[in-house]
Coordinates of C-alpha atoms and ligand atoms in Angstrom, one line a residue:
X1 CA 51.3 46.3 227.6
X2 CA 49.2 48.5 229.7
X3 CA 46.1 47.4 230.5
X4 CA 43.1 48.8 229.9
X5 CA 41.1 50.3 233.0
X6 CA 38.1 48.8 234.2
X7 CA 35.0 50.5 232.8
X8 CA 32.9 52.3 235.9
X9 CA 30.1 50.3 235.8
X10 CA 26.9 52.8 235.0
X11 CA 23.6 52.7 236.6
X12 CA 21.3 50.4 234.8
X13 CA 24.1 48.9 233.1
X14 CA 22.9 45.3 234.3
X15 CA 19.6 45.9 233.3
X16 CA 20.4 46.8 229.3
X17 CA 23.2 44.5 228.8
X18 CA 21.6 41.5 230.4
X19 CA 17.9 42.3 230.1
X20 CA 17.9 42.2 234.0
X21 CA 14.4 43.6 235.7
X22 CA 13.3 43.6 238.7
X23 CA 10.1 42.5 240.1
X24 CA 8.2 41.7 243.2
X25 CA 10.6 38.6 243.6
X26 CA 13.6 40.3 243.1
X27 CA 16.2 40.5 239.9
X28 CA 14.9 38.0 237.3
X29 CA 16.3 37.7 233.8
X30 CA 14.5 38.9 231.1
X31 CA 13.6 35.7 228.8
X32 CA 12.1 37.9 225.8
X33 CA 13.4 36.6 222.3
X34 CA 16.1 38.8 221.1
X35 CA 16.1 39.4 217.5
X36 CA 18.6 41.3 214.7
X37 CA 19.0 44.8 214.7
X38 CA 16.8 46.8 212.5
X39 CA 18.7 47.4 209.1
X40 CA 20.8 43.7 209.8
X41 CA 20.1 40.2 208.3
X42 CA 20.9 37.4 208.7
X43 CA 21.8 35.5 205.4
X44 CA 20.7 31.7 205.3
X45 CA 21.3 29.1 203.6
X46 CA 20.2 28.0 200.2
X47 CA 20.1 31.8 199.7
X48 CA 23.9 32.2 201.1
X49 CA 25.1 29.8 198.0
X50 CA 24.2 32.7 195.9
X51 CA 26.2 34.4 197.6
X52 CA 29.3 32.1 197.3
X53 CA 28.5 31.5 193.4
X54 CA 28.9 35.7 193.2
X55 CA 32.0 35.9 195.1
X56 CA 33.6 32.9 193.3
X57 CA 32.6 34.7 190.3
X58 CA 34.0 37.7 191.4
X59 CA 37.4 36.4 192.7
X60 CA 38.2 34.5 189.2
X61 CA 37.3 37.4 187.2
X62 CA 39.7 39.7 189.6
X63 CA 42.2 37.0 189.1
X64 CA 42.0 37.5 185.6
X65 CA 42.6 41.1 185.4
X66 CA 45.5 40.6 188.0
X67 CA 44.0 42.3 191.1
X68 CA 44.7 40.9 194.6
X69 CA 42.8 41.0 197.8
X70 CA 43.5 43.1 200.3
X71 CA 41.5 43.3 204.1
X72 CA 40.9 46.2 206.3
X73 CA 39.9 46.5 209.7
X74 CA 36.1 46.9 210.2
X75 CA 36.7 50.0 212.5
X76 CA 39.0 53.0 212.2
X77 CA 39.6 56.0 213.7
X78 CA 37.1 58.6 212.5
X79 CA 38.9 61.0 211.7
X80 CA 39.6 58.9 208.5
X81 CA 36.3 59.0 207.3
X82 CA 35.5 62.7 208.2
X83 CA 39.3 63.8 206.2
X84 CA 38.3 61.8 203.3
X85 CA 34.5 60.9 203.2
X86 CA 33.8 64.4 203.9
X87 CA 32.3 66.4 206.9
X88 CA 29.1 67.5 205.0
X89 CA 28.4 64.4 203.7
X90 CA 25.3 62.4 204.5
X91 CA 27.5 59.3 205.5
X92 CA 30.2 61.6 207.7
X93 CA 27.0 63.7 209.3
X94 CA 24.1 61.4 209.9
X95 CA 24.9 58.1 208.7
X96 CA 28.0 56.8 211.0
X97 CA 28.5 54.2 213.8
X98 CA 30.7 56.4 215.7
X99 CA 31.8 55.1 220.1
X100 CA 34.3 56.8 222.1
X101 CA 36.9 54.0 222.9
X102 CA 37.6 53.9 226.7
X103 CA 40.4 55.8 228.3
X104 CA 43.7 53.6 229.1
X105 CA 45.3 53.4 232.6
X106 CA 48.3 54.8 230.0
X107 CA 46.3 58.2 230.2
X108 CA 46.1 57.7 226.5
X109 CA 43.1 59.9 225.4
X110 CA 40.2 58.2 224.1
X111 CA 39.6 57.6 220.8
X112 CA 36.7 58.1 218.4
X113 CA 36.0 55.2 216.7
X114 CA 33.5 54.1 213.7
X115 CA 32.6 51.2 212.0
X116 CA 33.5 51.4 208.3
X117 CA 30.7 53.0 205.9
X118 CA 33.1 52.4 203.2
X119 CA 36.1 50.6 202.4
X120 CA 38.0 53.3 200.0
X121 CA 39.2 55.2 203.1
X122 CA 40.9 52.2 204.6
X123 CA 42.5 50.9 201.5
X124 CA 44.1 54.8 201.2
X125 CA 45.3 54.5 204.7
X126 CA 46.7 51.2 204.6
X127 CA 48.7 52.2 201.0
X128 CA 50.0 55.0 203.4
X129 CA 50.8 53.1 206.5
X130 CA 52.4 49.9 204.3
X131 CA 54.1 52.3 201.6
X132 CA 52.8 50.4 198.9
X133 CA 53.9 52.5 196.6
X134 CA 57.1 50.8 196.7
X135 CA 55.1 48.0 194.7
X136 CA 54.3 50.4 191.9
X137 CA 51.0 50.2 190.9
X138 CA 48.5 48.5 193.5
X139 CA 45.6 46.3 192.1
X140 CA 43.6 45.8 195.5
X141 CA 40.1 44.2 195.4
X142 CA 37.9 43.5 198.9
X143 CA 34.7 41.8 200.2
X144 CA 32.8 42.7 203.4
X145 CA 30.5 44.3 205.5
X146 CA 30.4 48.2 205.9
X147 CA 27.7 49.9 208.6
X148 CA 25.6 53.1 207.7
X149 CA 22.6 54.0 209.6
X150 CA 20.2 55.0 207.0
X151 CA 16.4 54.3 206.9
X152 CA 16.0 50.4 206.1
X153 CA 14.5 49.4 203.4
X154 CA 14.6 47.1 200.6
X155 CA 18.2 47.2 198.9
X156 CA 19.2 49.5 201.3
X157 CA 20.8 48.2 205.2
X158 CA 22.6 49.5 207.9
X159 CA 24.8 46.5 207.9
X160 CA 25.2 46.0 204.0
X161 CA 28.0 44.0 201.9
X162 CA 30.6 46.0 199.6
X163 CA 32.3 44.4 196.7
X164 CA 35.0 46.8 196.0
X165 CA 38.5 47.5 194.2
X166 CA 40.8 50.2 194.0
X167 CA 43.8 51.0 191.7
X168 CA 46.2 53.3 193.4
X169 CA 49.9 53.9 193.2
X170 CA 52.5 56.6 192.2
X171 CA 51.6 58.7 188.8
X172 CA 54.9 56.8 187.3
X173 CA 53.5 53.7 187.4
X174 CA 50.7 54.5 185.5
X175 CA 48.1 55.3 188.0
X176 CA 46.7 58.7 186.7
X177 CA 46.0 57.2 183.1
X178 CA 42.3 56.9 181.2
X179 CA 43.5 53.3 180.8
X180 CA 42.9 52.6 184.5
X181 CA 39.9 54.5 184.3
X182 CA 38.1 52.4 181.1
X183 CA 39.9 48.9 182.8
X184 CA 38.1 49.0 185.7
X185 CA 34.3 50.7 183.9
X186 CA 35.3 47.5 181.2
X187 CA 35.8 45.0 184.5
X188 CA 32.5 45.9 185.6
X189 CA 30.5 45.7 182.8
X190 CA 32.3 42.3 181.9
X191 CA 30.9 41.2 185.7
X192 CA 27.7 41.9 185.0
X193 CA 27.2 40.5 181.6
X194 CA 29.0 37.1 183.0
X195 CA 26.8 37.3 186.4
X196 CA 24.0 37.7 183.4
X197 CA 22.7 40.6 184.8
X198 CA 20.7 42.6 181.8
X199 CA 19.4 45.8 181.5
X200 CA 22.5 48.0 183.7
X201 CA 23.2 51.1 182.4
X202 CA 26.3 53.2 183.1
X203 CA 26.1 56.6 183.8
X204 CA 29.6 59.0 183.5
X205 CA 30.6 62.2 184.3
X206 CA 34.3 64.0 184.9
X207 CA 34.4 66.3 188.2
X208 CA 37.4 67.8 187.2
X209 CA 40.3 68.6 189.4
X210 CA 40.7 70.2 192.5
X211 CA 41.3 73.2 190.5
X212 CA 38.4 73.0 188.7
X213 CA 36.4 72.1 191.3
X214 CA 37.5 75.3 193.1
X215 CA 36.1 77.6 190.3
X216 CA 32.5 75.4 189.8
X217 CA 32.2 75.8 193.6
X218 CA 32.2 79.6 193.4
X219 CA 30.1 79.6 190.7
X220 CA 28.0 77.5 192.7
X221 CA 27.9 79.7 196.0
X222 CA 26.7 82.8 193.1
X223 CA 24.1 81.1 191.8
X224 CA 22.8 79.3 194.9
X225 CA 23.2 83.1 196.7
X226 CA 19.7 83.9 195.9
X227 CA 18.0 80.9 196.3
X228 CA 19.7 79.1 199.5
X229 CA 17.2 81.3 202.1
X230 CA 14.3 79.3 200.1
X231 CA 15.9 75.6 200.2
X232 CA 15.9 73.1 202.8
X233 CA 18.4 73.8 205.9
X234 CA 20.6 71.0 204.9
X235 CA 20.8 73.3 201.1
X236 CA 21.7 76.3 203.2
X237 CA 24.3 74.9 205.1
X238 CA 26.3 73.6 202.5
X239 CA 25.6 76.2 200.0
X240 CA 28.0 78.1 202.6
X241 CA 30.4 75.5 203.2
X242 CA 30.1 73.1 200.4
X243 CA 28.1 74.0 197.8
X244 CA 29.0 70.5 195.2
X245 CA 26.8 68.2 198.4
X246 CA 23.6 70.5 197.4
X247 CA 23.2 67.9 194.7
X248 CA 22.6 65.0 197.3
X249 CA 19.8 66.8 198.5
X250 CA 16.2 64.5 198.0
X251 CA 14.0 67.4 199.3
X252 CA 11.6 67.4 196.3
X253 CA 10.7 71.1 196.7
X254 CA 14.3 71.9 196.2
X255 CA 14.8 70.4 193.0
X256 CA 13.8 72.4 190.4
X257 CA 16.2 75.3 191.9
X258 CA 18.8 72.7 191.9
X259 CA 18.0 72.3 188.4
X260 CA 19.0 75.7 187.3
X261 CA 22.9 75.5 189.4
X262 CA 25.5 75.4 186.5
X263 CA 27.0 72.3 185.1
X264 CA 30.4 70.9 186.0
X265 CA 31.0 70.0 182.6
X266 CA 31.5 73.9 181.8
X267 CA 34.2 73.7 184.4
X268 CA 36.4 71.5 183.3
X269 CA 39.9 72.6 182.2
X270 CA 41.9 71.2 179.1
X271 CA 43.8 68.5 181.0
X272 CA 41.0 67.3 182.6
X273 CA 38.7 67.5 179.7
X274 CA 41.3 65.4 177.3
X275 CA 41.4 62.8 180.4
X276 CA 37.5 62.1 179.9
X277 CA 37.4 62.0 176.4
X278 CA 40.3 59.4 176.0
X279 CA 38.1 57.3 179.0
X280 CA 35.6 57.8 176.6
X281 CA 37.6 56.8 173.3
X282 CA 38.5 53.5 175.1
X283 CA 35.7 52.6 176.4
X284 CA 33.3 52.8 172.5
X285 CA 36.5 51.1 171.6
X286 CA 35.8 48.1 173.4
X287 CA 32.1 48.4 172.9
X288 CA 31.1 49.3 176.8
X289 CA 27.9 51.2 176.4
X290 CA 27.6 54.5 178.6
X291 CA 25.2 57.4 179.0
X292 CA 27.0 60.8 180.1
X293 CA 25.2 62.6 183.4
X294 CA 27.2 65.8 183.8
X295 CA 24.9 66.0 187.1
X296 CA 26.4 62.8 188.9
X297 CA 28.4 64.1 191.4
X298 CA 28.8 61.3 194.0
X299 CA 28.2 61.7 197.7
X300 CA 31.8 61.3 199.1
X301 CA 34.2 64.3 198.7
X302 CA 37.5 62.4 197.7
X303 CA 36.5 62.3 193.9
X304 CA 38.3 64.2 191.3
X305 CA 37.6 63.2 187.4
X306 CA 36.0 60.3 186.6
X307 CA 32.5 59.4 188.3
X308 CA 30.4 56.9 187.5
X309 CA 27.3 54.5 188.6
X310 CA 25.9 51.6 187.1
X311 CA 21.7 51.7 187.6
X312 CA 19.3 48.0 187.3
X313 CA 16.2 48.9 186.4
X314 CA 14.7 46.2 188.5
X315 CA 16.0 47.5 192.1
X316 CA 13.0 50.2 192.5
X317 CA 14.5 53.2 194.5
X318 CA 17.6 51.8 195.3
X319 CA 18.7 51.5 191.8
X320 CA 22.6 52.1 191.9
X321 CA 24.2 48.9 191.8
X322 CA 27.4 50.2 192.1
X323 CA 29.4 53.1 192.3
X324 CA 32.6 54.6 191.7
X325 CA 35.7 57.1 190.3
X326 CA 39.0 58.8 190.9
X327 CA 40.6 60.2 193.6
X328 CA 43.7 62.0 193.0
X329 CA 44.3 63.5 196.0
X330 CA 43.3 61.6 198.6
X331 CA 46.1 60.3 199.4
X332 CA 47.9 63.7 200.4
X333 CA 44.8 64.4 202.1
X334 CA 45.2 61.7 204.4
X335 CA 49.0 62.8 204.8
X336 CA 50.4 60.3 202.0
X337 CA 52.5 61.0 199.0
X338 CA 50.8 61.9 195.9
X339 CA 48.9 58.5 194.7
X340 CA 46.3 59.0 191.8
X341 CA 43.4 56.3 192.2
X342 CA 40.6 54.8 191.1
X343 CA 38.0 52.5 192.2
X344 CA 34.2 51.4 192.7
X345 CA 32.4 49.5 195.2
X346 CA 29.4 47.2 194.3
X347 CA 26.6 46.8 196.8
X348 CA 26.4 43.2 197.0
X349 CA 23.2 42.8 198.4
X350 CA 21.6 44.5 195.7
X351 CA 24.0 42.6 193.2
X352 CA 22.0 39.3 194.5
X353 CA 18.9 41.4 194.2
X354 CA 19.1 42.1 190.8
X355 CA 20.6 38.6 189.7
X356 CA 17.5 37.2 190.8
X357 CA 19.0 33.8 190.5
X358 CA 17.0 30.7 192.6
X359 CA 19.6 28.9 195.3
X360 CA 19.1 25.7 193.8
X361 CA 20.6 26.7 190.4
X362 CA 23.9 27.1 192.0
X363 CA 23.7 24.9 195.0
X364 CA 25.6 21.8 195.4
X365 CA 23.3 19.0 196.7
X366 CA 25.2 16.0 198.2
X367 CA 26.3 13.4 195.6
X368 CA 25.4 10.8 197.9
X369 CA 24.1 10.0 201.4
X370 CA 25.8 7.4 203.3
X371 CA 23.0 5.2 205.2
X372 CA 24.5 3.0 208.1
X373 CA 21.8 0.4 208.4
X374 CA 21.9 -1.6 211.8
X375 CA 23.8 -1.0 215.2
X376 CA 27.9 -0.6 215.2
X377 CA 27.7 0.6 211.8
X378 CA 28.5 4.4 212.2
X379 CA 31.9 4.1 212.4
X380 CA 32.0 2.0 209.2
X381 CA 30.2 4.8 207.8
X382 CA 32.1 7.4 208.9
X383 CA 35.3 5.7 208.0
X384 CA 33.9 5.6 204.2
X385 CA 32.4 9.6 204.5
X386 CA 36.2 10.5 205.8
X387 CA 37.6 8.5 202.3
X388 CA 34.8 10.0 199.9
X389 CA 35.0 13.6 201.0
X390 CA 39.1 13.2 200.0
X391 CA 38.4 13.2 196.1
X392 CA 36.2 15.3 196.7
X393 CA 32.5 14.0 196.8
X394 CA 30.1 15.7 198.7
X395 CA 28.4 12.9 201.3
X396 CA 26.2 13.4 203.8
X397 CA 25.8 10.6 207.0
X398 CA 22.8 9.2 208.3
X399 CA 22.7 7.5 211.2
X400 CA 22.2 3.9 211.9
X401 CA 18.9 4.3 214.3
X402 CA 17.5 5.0 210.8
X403 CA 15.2 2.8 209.3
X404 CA 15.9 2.3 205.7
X405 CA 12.7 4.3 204.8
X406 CA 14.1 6.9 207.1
X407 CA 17.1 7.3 205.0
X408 CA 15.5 6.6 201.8
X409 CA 13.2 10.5 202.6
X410 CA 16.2 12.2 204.5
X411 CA 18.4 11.3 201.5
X412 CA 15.4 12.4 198.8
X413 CA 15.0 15.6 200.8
X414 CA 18.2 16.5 200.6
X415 CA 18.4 16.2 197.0
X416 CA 21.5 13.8 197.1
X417 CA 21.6 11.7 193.8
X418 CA 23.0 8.9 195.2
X419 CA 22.3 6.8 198.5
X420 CA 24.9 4.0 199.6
X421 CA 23.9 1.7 201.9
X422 CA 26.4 0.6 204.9
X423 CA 25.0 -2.9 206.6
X424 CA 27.0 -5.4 207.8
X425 CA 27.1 -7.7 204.7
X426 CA 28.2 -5.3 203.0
X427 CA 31.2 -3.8 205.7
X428 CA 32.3 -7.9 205.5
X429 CA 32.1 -8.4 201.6
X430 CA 33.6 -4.8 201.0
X431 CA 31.2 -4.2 198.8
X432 CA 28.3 -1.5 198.8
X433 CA 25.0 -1.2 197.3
X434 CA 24.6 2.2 196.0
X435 CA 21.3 3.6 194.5
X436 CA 20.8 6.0 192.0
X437 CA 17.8 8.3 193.6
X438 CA 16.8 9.7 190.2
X439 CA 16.7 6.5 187.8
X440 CA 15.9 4.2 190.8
X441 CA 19.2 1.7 189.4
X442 CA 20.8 -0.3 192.0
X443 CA 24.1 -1.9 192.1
X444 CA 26.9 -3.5 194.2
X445 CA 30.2 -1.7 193.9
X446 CA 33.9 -2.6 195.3
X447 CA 35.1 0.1 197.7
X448 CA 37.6 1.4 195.8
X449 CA 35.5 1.6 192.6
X450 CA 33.0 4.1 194.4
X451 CA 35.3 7.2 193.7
X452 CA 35.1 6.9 190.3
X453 CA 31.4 5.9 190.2
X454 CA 30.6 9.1 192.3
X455 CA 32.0 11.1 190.4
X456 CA 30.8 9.8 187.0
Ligands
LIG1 P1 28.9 54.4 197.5 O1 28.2 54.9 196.2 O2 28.7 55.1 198.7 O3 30.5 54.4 197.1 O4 28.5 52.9 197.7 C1 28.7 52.0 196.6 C2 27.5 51.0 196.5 O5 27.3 50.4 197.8 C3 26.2 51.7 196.2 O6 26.1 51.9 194.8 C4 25.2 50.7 196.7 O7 25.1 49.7 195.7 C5 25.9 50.1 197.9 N1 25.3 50.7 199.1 C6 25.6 51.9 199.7 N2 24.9 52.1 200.8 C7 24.1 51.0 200.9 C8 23.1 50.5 201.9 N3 22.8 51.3 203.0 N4 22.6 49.3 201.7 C9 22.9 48.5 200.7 N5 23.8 48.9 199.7 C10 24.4 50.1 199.9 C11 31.5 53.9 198.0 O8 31.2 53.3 199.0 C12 32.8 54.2 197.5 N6 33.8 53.7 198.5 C13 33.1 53.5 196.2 C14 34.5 53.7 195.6 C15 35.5 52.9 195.7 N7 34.9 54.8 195.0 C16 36.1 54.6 194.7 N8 36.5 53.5 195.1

């Protein structure tokens, strides 16, 4: 393996990646706190148990429509994001973590690099680079982080979590059809009605083909002809090279010329249009509620067809929950064979933001703290921790400098409903008083009969 040359060291390089500064006495360390980036968090616990309870909910009910995981890499080249993402994109032109990866003593050229804003690009890359579509149809869900430097604020991060799936494979297995396209908008709305999230609403629109898309964009660069000198230089720029992104724009001056642009819906051809009426049929069929926005366009190029978001009314300004549609092509785009697709990604943090749900109601406090009273007890008390936690019970262990009051608050704190109590008379009689914290019972119980009694 060639090894990778040492990086020159640059000036000042000491001084930001150590905090080094130099005073009167020399080069000192610098002690200031150091705290998360601006746009991270850091996700504690109780608050992180509802973010277990979500993913387990998320993994069974995956499970159950017969997805399986799949994991990325959290950095790709960046070319894959500019092919597929798009160059005129927000994400692809302001929004990316993007380093030049050093030079090898190979004389390898260096690589651009960026930490994933999404996880559809990946997921297309990988079915390439794996040729899954030797499997047939692929059923791929994920979890993580993905990185986009936009201006923080609440529900919206520059390190955020994606909940995300994708159904992609060959057009003979199935992968082009409005079933896909209702399973997965069905999925989601199943999700959020078992998460008991209330008040969503889906919003739907078809971009048509690339075909279509071809004739809407001229008609597009007509009608924005005359009014592109008066827009906002991010409007004149891609009125030129691509006209669909004038739709992302939040300028609130531009807006009502936006307004007048003609509709994709009018675009659509007869293929295309059948497709979103069958996604349609399905989905009043099994009684998903959806509103149709022929203006939702999405702010990543790869979409063809279907389009959708799903808004909360209780998330303010950053009110799409989740977002998603087809991509037909982007597998050829990225050098593949052809691979219809389909998929969404759910912005987890603002999933937990709209379930609104208090830790504690899906937290699981210890069943019982283990409270080794007197010296030479902690190993006793380990030894009956190690034995507990096997079927499973959740115990906590004290320690024996405790005094019994000690224990007796620590264990109350803790919210454990049981506390057992490890002395010597009872490590010699093999028999343990356990307390019930809530109805204040006490009783002696056999070793072997506190499994059951636990768990009861
Ligand atoms: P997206 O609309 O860019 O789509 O992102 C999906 C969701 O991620 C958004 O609806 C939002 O909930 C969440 N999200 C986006 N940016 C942030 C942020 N800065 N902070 C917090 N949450 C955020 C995609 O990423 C596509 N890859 C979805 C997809 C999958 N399409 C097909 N397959």
């Amino acid at each position: 393996m060639p090894e990778e040359a040492a990086p020159a060291e640059p000036r000042g390089w000491r001084a930001l990646v150590l905090g080094e500064r130099t005073t009167p006495r020399g080069r000192e360390a610098d002690t200031a706190v150091i705290k998360a980036i601006r746009g991270t968090r850091d996700l504690l616990p109780p608050e992180t148990a509802v973010w277990n309870f979500v993913e387990a909910e998320v993994r069974d009910l995956f499970r159950a429509y017969n997805f399986q995981e799949i994991r990325t890499p959290i950095f790709e080249e960046t070319q894959l994001f500019a092919r597929s993402v798009g160059e005129e994109t927000d994400i692809v032109g302001k929004e990316m973590y993007s380093w030049e990866d050093r030079t090898r003593r190979d004389g390898e050229r260096a690589q651009s690099l960026t930490l994933r804003p999404e996880n559809t690009a990946g997921v297309v890359r990988a079915y390439i680079e794996h040729k899954l579509w030797e499997r047939g149809l692929n059923k791929l869900y994920y979890i993580g982080p993905q990185f986009r430097r936009e201006r923080p604020q609440k529900g919206r991060y520059r390190q955020f979590y994606q909940i995300g799936a994708e159904v992609i494979g060959p057009a003979s297995a199935g992968s082009e059809s409005a079933a896909r396209d209702a399973e997965i908008l069905e999925l989601l709305a199943t999700l959020l009605d078992r998460l008991g999230i209330e008040d969503w609403h889906l919003q739907l629109n078809s971009i048509g083909c690339s075909a279509d898309r071809a004739r809407y964009n001229e008609a597009l660069q007509e009608a924005l002809a005359p009014l592109a000198a008066k827009m906002c230089a991010d409007c004149q720029r891609r009125a030129m090279r691509n006209p669909l992104r004038v739709f992302d724009c939040k300028v609130p001056e531009d807006q009502p010329r936006i307004e007048t642009l003609p509709r994709m819906s009018q675009y659509l051809d007869e293929p295309c249009r059948k497709h979103f009426e069958q996604v349609q049929e399905i989905l009043s069929a099994v009684g998903v509620p959806f509103a149709l926005n022929d203006r939702l366009v999405r702010g990543l190029d790869y979409y063809t067809r279907t389009a959708f978001e799903f808004t909360h009314g209780a998330l303010g300004a950053q009110n799409a929950i989740l977002g998603g549609g087809r991509y037909d092509g982007l597998s050829e785009l990225l050098g593949g064979p052809k691979a219809p697709g389909i998929g969404f990604a759910i912005g987890e943090d603002r999933l937990v933001l709209a379930l609104n749900r208090p830790a504690e109601s899906v937290q699981r406090k210890p069943d019982v703290y283990i409270a080794p009273l007197g010296p030479g007890m902690n190993s006793e008390a380990a030894r009956l921790a190690r034995e507990l936690r096997c079927h499973p019970i959740v115990a906590e262990l004290g320690d024996e400098s405790f005094r019994l009051k000690k224990s007796f608050e620590t264990a109350t704190k803790l919210g454990a409903r049981y506390i057992l109590i490890v002395g010597e008379k009872e490590v010699k009689s093999d028999a343990f008083a356990l307390k019930n914290l809530e109805s204040g019972e006490q009783v002696l119980v056999p070793r072997t009969e506190l499994p059951p009694r636990l768990r009861s």
